[in-house]
One Martini backbone bead per residue (centre of mass of N, CA, C, O) as a GRO file, in nm:
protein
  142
    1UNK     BB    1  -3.668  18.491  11.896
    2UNK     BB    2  -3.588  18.630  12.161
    3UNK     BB    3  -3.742  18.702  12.511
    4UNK     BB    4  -3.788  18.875  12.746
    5UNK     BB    5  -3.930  18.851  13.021
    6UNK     BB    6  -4.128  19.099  12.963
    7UNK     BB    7  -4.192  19.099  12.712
    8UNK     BB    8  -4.336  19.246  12.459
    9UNK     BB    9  -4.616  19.323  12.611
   10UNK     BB   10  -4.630  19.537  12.902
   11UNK     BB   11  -4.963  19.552  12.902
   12UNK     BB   12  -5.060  19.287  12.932
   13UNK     BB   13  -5.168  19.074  13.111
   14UNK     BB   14  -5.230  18.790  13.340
   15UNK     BB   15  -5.168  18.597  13.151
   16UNK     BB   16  -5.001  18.558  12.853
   17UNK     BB   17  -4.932  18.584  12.486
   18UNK     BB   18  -4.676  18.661  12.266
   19UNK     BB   19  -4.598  18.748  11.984
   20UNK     BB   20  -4.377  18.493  11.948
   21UNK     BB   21  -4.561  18.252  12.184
   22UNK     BB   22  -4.461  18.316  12.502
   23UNK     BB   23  -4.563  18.217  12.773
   24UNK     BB   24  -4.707  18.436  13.058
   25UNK     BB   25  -4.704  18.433  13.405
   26UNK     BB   26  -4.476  18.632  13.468
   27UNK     BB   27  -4.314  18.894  13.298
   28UNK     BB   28  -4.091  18.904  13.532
   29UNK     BB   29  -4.049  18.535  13.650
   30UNK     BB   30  -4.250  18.394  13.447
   31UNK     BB   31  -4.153  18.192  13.133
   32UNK     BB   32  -4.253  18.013  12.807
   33UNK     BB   33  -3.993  17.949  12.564
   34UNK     BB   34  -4.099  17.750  12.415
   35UNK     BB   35  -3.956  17.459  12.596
   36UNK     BB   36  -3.850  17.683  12.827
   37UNK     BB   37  -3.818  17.735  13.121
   38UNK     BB   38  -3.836  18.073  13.288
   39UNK     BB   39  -3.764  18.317  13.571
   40UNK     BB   40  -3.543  18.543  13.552
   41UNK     BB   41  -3.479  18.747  13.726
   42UNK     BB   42  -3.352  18.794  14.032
   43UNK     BB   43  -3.428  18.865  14.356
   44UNK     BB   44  -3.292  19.068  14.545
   45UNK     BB   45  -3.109  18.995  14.886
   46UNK     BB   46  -3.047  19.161  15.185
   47UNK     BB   47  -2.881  19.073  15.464
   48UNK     BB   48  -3.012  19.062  15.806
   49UNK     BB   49  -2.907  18.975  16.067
   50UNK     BB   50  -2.955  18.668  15.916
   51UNK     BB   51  -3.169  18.756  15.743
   52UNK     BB   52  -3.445  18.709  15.476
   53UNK     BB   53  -3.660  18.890  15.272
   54UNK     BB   54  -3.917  18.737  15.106
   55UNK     BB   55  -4.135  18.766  14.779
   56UNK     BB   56  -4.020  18.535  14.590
   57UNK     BB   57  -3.865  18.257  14.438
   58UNK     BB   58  -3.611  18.428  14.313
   59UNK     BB   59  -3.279  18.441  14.470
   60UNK     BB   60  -3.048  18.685  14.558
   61UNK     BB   61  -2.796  18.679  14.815
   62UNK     BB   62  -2.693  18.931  14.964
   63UNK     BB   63  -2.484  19.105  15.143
   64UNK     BB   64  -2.434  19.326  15.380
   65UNK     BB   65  -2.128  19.282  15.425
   66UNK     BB   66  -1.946  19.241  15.194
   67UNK     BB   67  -1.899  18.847  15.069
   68UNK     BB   68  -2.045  18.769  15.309
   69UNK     BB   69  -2.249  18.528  15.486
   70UNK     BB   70  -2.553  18.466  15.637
   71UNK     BB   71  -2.785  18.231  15.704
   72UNK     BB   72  -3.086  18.179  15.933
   73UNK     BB   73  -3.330  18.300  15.800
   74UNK     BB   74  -3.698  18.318  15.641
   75UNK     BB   75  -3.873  18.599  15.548
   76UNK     BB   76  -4.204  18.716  15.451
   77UNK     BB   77  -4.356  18.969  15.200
   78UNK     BB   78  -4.628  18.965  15.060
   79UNK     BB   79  -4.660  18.689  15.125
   80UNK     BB   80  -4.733  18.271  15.101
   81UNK     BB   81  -4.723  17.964  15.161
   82UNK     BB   82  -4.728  17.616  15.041
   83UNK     BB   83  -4.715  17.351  14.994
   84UNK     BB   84  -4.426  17.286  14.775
   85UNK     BB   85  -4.288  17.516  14.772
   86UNK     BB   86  -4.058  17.685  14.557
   87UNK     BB   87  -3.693  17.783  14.679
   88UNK     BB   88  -3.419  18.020  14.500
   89UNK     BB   89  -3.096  18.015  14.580
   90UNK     BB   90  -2.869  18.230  14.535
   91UNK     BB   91  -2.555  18.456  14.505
   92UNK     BB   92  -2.466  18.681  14.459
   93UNK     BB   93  -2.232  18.904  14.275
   94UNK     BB   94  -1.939  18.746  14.491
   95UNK     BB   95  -2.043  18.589  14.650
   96UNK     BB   96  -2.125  18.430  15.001
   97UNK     BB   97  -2.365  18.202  15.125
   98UNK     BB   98  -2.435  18.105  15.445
   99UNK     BB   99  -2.650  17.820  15.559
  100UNK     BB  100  -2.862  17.749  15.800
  101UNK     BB  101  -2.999  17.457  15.997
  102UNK     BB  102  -3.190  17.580  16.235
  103UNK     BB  103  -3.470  17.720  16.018
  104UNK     BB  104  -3.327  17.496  15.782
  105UNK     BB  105  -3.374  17.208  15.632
  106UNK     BB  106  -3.060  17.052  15.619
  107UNK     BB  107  -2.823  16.812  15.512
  108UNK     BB  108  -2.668  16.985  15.697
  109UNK     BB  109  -2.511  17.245  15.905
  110UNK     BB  110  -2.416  17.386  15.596
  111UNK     BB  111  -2.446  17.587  15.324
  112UNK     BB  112  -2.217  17.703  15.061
  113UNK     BB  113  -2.308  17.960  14.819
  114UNK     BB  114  -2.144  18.045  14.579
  115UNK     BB  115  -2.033  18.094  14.269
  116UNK     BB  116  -2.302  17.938  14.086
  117UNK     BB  117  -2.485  17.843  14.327
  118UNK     BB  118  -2.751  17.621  14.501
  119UNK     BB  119  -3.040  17.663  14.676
  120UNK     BB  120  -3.282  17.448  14.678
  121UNK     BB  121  -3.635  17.497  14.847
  122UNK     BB  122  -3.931  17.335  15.051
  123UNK     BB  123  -4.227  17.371  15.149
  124UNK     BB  124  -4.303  17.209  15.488
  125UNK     BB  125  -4.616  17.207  15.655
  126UNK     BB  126  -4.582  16.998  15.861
  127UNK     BB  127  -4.268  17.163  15.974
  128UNK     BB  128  -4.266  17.474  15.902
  129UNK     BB  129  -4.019  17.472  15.671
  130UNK     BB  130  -3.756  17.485  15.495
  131UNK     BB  131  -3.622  17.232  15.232
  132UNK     BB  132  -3.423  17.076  15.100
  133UNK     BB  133  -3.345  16.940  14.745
  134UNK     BB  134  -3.085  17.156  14.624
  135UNK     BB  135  -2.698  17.124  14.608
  136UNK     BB  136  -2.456  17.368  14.523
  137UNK     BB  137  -2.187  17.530  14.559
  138UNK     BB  138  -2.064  17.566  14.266
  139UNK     BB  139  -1.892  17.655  13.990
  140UNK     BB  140  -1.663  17.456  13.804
  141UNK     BB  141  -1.556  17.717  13.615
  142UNK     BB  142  -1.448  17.955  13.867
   0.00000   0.00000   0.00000
């Protein structure tokens, strides 16, 4: 039987192991289901201005308006990252969300992450700046 991300015991401490053995490093955003690493649903961030403010590690990129948008830069609110650190970027459902390569070293000059794609970025302490590391632009399937 399978676990939603907040696992059957939404009381006990952090890290913890549920009811049915699947191991829980944070209730919310990352766990450990029998043999599947599962990251839980993507905290939501709406692009303001070009920027996004991300708290969690993996996000999905909501446009500020209409289904498209940019995005220019990443700013930290209430973490901090440190060198290795893996940010996934999904685009909101319906959205497309182009990325720019001014503030975030990526292998083009934009990538465009439509509905289904990803780009997942690793922080690089020694250039202070987060690095592609994989990109799909969308679902072949949609």
């Amino acid at each position: 039987m399978a676990s939603n991300p907040s696992g059957d015991d939404n009381l006990a401490g952090n890290p913890y192991t549920d009811m049915d053995g699947d191991f829980h490093l944070n209730g919310t955003s990352l766990y450990v289901e029998g043999s599947w690493l599962r990251l839980g649903a993507p905290t939501i961030v709406t692009i303001a201005s070009g920027v996004a403010t991300i708290t969690k590690s993996f996000v999905a990129l909501a446009a500020e308006s209409s289904t498209t948008d940019q995005l220019d830069s990443i700013t930290l609110s209430g973490t901090t990252v440190a060198d290795g650190d893996v940010l996934i970027l999904i685009a909101d459902v319906g959205d497309t969300i182009t990325v720019d390569d001014a503030s975030i070293n990526l292998g083009a000059a934009t990538r465009a992450v439509g509905p289904g794609g990803c780009l997942i970025l690793r922080y690089d302490n020694a250039e202070t700046q987060w690095t592609e590391v994989v990109f799909l632009a969308g679902a072949d399937n949609v």
